[in-house]
XYZ file of C-alpha atoms in Angstrom:
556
model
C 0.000 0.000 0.000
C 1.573 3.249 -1.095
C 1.635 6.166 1.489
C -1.262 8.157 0.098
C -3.451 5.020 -0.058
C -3.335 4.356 3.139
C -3.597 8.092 4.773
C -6.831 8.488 2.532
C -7.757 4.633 4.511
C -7.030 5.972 7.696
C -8.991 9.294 6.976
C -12.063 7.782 5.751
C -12.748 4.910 8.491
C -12.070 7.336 11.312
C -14.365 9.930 10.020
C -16.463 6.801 10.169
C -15.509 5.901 13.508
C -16.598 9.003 14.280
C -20.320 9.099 13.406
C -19.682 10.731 9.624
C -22.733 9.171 8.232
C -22.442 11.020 4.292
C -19.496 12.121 2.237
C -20.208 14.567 -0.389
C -17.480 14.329 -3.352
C -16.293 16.277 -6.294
C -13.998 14.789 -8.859
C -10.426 15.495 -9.226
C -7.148 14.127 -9.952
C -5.094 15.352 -6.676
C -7.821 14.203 -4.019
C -8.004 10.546 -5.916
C -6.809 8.299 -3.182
C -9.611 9.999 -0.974
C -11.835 9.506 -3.866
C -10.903 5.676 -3.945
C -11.313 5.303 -0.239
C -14.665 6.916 0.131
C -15.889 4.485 -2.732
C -14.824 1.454 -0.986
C -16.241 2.726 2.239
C -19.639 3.449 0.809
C -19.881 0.293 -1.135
C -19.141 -1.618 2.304
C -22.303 0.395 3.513
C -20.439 2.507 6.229
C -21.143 5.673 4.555
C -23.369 7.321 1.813
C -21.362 8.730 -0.792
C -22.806 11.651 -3.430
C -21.486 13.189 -5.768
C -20.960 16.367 -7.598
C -19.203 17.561 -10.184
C -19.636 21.736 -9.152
C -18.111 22.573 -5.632
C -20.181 25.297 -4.767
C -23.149 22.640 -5.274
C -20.932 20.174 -3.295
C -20.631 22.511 -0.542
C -23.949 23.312 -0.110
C -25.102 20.009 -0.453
C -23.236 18.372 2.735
C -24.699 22.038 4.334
C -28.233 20.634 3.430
C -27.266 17.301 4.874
C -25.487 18.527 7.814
C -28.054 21.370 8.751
C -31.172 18.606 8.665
C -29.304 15.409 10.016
C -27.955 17.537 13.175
C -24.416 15.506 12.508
C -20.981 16.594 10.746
C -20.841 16.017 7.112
C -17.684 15.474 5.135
C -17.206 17.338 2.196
C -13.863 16.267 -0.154
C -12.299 17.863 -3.346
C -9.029 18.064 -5.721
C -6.715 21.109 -4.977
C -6.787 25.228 -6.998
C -10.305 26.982 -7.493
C -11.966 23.560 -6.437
C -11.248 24.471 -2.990
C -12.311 28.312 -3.400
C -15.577 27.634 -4.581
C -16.780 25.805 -1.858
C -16.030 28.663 0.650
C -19.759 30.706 0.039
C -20.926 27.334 1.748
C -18.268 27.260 4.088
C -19.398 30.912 5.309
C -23.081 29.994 5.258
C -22.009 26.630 7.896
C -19.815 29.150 9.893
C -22.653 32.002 10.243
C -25.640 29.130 11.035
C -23.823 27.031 13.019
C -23.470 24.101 10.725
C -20.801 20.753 11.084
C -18.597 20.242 7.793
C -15.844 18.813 7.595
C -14.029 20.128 4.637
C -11.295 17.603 2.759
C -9.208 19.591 1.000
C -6.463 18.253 -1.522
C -3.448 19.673 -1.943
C -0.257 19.476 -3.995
C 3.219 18.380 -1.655
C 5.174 21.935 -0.668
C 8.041 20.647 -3.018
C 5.251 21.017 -6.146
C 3.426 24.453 -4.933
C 7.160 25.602 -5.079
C 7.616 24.662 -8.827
C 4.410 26.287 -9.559
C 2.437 23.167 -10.908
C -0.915 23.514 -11.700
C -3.840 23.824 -10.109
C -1.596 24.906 -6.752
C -2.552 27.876 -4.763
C -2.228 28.900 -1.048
C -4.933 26.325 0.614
C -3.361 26.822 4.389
C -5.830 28.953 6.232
C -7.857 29.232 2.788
C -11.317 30.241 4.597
C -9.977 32.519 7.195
C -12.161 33.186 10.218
C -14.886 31.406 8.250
C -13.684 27.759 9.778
C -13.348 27.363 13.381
C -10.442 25.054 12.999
C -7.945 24.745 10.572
C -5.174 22.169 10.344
C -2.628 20.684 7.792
C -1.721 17.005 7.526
C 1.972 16.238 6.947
C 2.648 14.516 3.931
C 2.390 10.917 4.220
C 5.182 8.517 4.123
C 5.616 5.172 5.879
C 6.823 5.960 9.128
C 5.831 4.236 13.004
C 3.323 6.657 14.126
C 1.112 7.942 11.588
C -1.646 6.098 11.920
C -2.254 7.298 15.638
C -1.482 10.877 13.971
C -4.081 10.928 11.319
C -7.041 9.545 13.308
C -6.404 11.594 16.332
C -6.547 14.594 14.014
C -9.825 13.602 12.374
C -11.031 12.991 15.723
C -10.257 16.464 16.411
C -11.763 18.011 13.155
C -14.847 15.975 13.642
C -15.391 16.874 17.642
C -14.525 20.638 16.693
C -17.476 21.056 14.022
C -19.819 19.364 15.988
C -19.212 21.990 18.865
C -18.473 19.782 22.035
C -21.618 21.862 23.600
C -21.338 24.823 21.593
C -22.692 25.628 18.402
C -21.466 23.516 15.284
C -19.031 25.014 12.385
C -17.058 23.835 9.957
C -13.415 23.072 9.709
C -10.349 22.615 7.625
C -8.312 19.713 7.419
C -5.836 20.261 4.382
C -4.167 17.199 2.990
C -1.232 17.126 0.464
C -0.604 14.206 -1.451
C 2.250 12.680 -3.215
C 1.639 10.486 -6.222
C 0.819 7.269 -7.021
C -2.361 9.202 -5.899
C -4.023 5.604 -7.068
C -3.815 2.111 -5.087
C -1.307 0.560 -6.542
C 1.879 -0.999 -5.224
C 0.771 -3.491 -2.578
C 3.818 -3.449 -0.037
C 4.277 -4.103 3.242
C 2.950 -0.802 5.556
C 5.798 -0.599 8.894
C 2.724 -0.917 11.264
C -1.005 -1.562 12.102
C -3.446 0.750 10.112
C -6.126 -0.549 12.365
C -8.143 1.943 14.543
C -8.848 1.307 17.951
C -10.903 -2.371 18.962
C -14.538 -2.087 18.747
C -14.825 0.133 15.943
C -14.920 3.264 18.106
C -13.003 6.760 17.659
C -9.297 7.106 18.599
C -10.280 10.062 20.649
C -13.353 10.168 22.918
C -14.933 13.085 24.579
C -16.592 13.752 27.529
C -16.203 12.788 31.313
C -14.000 9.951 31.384
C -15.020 6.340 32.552
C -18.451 7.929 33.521
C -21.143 5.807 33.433
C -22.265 7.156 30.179
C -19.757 4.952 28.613
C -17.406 7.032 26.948
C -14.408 4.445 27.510
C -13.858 0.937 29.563
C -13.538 0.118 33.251
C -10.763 1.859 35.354
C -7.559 -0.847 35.408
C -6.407 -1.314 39.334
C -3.299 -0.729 37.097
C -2.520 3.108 36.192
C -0.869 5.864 37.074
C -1.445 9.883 37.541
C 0.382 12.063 35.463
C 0.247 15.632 36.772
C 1.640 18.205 34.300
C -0.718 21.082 35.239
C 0.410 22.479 38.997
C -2.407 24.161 39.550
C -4.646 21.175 39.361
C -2.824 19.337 41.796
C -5.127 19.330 44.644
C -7.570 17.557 41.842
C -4.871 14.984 40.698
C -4.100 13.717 44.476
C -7.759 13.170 44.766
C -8.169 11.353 41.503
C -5.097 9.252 42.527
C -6.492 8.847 45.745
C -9.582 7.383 44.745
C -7.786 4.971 41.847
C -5.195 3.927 44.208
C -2.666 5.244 41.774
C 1.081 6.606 41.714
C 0.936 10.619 41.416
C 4.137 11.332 39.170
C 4.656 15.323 38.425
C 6.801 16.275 35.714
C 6.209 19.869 37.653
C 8.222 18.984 40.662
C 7.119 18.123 44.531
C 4.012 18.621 45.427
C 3.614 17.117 48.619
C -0.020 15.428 48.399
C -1.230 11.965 48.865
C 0.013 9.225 46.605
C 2.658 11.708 45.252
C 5.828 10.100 44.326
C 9.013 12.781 44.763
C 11.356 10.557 42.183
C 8.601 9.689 39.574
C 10.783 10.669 36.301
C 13.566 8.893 37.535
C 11.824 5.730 38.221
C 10.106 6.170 34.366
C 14.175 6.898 33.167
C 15.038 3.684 34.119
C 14.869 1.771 31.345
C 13.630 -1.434 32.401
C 11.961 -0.129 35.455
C 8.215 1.042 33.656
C 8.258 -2.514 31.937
C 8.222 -4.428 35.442
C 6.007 -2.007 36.835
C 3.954 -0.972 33.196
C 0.784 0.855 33.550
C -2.421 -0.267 31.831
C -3.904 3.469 31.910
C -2.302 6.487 32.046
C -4.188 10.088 33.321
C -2.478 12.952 32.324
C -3.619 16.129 34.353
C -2.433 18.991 31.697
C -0.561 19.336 29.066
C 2.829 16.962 29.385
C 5.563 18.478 27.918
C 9.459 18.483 29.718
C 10.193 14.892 30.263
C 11.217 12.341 27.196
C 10.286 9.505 29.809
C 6.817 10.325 30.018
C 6.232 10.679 26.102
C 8.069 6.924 25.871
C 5.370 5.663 28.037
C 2.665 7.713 26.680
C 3.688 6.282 23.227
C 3.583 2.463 24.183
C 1.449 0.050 22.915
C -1.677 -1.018 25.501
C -1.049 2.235 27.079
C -4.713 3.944 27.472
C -4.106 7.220 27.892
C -6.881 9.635 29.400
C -6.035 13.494 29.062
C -8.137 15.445 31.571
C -7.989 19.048 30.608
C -10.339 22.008 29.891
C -9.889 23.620 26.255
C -12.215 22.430 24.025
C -10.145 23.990 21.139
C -6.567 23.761 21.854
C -6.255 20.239 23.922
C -3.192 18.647 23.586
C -2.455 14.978 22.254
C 0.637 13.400 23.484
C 2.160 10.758 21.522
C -1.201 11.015 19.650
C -2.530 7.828 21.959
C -5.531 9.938 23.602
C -8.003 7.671 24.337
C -10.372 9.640 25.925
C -10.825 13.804 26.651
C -12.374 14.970 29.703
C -13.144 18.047 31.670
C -13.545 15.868 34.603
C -12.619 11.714 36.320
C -15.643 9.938 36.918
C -14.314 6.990 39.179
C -17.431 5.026 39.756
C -16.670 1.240 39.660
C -13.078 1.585 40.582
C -11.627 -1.445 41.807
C -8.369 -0.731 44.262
C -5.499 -3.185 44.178
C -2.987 -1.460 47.010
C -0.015 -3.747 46.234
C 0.074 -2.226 42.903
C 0.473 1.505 44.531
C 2.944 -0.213 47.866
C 4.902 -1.117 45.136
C 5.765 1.891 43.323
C 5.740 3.590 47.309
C 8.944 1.069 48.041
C 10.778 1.830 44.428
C 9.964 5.374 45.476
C 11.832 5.589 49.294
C 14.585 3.533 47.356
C 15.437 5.733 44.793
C 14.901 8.721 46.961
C 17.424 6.989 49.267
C 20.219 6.687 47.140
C 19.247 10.001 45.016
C 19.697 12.044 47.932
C 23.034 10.270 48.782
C 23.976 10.601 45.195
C 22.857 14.712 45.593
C 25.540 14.958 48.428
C 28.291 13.194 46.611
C 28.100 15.456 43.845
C 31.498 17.842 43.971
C 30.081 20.049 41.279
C 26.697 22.365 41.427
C 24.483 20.133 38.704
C 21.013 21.513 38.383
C 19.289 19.459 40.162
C 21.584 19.999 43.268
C 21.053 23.491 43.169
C 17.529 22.970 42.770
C 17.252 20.848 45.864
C 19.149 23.194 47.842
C 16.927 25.750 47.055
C 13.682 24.457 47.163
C 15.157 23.098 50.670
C 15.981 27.129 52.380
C 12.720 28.835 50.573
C 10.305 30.540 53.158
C 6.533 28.800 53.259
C 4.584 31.063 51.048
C 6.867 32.075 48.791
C 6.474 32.402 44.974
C 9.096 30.457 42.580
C 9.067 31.480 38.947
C 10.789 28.184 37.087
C 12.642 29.102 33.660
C 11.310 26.907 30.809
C 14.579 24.967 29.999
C 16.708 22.645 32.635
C 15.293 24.753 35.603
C 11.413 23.396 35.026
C 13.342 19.826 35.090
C 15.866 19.988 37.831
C 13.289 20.893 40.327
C 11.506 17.800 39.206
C 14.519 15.606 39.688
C 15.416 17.362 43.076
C 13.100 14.569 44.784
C 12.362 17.834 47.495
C 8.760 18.384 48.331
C 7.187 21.865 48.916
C 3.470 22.208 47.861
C 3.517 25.170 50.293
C 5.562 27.392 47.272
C 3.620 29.049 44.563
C 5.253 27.686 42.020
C 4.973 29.156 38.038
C 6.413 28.249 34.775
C 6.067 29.685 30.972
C 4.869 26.586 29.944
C 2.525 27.579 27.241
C 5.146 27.840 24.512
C 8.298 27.171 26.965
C 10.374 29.598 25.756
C 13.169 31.348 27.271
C 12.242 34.708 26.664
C 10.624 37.315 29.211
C 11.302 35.075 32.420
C 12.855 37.845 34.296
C 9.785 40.439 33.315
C 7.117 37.430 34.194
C 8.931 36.934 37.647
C 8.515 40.188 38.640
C 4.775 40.427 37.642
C 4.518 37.229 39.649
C 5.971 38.648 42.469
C 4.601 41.959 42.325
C 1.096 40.215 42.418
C 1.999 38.070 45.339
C 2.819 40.268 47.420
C 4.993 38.246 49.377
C 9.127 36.931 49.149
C 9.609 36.060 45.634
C 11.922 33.826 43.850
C 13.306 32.826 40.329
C 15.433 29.925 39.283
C 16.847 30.834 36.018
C 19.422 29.353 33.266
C 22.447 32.144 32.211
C 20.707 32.205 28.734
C 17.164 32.442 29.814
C 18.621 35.494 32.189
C 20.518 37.537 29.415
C 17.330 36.756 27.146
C 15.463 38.818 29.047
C 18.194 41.359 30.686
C 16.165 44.568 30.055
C 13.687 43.291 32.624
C 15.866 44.501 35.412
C 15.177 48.091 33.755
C 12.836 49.189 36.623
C 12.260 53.648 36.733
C 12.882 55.421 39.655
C 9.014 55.797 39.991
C 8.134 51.778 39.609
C 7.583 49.298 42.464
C 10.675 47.345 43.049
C 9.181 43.785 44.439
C 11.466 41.409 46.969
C 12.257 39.144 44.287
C 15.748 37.148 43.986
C 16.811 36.098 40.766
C 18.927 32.924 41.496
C 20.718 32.593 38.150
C 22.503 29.218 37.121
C 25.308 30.522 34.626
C 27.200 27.200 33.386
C 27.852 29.981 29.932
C 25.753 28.367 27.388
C 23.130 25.998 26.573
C 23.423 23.377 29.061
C 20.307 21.822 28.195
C 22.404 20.908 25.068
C 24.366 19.005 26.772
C 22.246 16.431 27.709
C 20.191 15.822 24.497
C 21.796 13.659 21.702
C 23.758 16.553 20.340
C 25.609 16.771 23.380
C 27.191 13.511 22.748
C 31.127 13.310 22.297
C 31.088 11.775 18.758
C 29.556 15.905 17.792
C 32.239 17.256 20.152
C 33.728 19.382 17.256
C 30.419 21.212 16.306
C 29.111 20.939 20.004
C 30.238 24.002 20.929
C 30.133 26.664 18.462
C 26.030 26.238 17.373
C 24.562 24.072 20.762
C 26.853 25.439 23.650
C 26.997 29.294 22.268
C 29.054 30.135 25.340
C 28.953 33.987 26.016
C 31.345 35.143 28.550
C 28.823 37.622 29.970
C 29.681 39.234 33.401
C 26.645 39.271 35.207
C 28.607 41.228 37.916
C 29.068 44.376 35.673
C 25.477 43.676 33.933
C 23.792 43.854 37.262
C 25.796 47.262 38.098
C 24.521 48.826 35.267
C 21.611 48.171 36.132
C 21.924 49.213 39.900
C 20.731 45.664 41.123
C 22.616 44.224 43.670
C 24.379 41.154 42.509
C 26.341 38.163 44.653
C 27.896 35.159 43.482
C 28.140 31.607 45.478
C 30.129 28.554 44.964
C 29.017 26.142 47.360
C 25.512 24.896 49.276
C 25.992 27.094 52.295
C 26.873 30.388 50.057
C 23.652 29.671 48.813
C 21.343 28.854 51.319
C 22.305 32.447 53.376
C 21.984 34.415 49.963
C 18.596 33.377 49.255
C 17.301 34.188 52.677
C 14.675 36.879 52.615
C 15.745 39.959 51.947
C 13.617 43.607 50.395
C 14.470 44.347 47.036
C 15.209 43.321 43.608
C 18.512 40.705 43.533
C 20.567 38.462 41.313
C 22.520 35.373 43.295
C 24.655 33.759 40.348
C 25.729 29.791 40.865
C 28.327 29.249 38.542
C 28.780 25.945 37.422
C 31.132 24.337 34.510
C 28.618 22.819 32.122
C 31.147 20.444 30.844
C 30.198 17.909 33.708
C 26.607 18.435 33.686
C 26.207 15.349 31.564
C 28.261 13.085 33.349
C 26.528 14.295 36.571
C 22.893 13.278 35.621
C 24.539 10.216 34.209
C 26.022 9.328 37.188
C 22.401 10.387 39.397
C 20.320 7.729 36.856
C 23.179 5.338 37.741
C 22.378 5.627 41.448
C 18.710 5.454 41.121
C 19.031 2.124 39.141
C 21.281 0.694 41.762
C 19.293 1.051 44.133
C 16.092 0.008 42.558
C 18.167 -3.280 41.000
C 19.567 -3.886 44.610
């Protein structure tokens, strides 16, 4: 099965899966595969196909359908003007609050660059006409893309129909590569298949409820918290499963709460003796390579509790189910399963905190320990998006009495310093900030305060190993790319913070060891930069040597 064959498959049965009862199709040579797929589906009886040889009629046609039947209607045709002249329609769906799902063809970006024909600009075609628009990567035969496509149909589908709101139509843009016709029966690298029973990839509503939007709860699973804020509602979840709470956010210090969850999910053959059968992921998961591993396995359900309609997130594109809310009627505890992870838990936190104190040199997550360790009860801590956001994490220190706030909406470096001091400024109280040397300079002109602004008590504890650290510890920080390393991943800078903080008229101290740094981050009034310097040269030999410990102890 060639590539495009089998995206237009996967497209058609999960807009079945997903209640599309009619297809409405115009001819064309670029949206063929589509056109093959739809056939085969509505010979099979899963779907009614019509169709129409003018796109405005098209258009209005699956409006007709989808305005009377109260359900999304799918609406497919070739690439150029085709695709313009179904937009009247598209605007009529939009302004009355009709489902379509509109199938749009499109050239690959290689051929709209060589100016073949029929190619215009399809992405974001209908403007603020479509409540959704999205385009589909060209296909190509690749582990993954089969959870990819349906869980972005499933989207399209569950965004026209409104998920309690008024309907609208949508956008999904798809670019195919010829042969744009079945042919060349070969081997595909995995299972096309959509999930057992014939239901969606992606199910909405209040999870396990007794409406029956997914299966039993497993005694099996575990709690992923990713959202801080919701962390009072996690540990109650957990609670009430009998679950492991693992926070890629850090400690939180709550029932079931496990301080060295992403370094028991780092081991490698740890999560296999202990593998969950369902996942719930609280928030958006995004700092940990672990958790997407796990989220990405096979048999994995994964249930993503979160409350944007529009914008929720799909790790490893295994969503199961979306929810606003946990319905745990029917749960059936098994506490061995959660003693278990408890005793892997005081071992690794055992050995990680003898590992902390063995550690010559200031790694990140030493720092981060010490810090969290010497912070006042009450006080805010402003995280910076890079290792900061994961060193606290792999600390293993508990302190759900901080305020705790990252930049994770984008997690970039930029504006940490500025966003610090609006935290602080709001909370009235002792404020902190753990920031990378980057992430710092990034944002430099925050310390530009007037004589006539409020200064806040904030201290800007600055870890300046003089480049990219987080580099270091991602594949391109291996040896074997020693000799580009440097120049385009490490972009050292030689900055004196010293003089930068003078210019600014902040006050500015730099500490070396543990004890420096617990008396310079004791509360003081004012605006402050403490500076750890650390050489970033070991920073990957220390967390190599901290995952080391962990799975000692857990193997011992």
């Amino acid at each position: 099965m060639n590539p495009s064959t089998a995206q237009a498959e996967v497209l058609v049965d999960e807009l079945v899966r997903n209640g599309v009862r009619h297809v409405v199709l115009s001819p064309g040579s670029r949206n063929a595969a589509l056109a093959f797929a739809v056939w085969r589906a509505a010979e099979a009886g899963r779907v009614e196909l019509h169709v129409r040889i003018d796109e405005r009629s098209a258009g209005f046609l699956a409006l007709g359908l989808s305005s009377a039947g109260g359900a999304p209607v799918a609406v497919v045709c070739t690439s150029g003007t085709a695709a313009t002249n179904l937009h009247p329609a598209v605007v009529e769906a939009r302004h009355a609050g009709v489902a379509l799902v509109v199938l749009t063809a499109d050239r690959p970006p290689e051929l709209r660059a060589a100016g073949a024909n029929q190619s215009i600009d399809q992405h974001r075609l209908y403007g603020s006409a479509v409540r959704w628009f999205d385009e589909l990567a060209v296909a190509d035969d690749r582990p993954g893309n089969n959870a990819y496509w349906r869980g972005q149909v499933c989207r399209a589908v569950h965004t026209a129909a409104g998920w309690g709101r008024c309907a609208a139509p949508v956008q999904l843009n798809v670019p195919f590569r010829e042969p744009l016709v079945p042919r060349g029966d070969t081997d595909w690298c995995e299972s096309l298949e959509g999930r057992a029973g014939g239901g969606p990839w992606t199910s909405f509503g209040r999870a396990h409820s007794t409406g029956g939007v997914a299966e039993a709860w497993s005694p099996r699973g575990l709690v992923l918290l990713a959202d801080h804020d919701m962390a009072g509602l996690a540990a109650e979840w957990a609670a009430e499963l009998g679950w492991p709470l693992l926070s890629e956010t850090g400690g939180v210090g709550v029932e079931n709460a496990l301080p060295t969850g992403m370094w028991l999910l780092d081991v490698p053959w740890f999560p296999g003796g202990h593998r969950p059968e369902q996942v719930v992921c609280v928030g958006r998961p995004t700092v940990f390579r672990q958790v997407q591993r796990l989220l990405s396995e096979q048999g994995v359900e994964v249930l993503l509790v979160h409350p944007d309609p529009d914008h929720w997130p799909s790790p490893a594109h295994h969503v199961s189910v979306v929810a606003e809310w946990l319905d745990t009627t029917g749960v059936v505890v098994e506490p061995e399963w959660l003693e278990s992870w408890r005793a892997a838990d005081h071992k690794a936190r055992t050995e990680l905190s003898a590992a902390l104190e063995r550690e010559e040199v200031a790694s990140g997550p030493v720092v981060a320990g010490r810090l969290l360790e010497d912070l006042p009860s009450g006080a805010s801590l402003v995280l910076g998006s890079s290792n900061p956001a994961r060193d606290v994490a792999l600390s293993g220190v508990d302190r759900p009495d901080l305020r705790v706030h990252r930049n994770r909406g984008v997690a970039g470096i930029d504006g940490l310093v500025s966003t610090a001091l609006g935290v602080t400024l709001e909370h009235g109280g002792p404020g902190y900030a753990l920031l990378g040397d980057l992430t710092f300079l990034h944002d430099s002109n925050g310390l530009l305060l007037g004589p006539h602004e409020r200064r806040p008590d904030l201290t800007l504890v600055v870890y300046n190993d003089d480049g990219g650290g987080i580099f270091s510890l991602l594949e391109q920080g291996s040896p074997e790319y020693g000799d580009t390393f440097e120049r385009v991943f490490g972009t050292p800078h030689g900055t004196d913070l010293a003089a930068l903080c003078a210019a600014h008229g902040v006050p500015h101290e730099r500490v070396s060891t543990r004890e420096e740094l617990s008396a310079a981050v004791a509360p003081a009034s004012g605006l402050r930069v403490v500076e750890v310097r650390a050489p970033r040269v070991g920073l990957r030999g220390a967390h190599q040597r901290l995952s080391r410990a962990v799975a000692g102890a857990l193997a011992g």
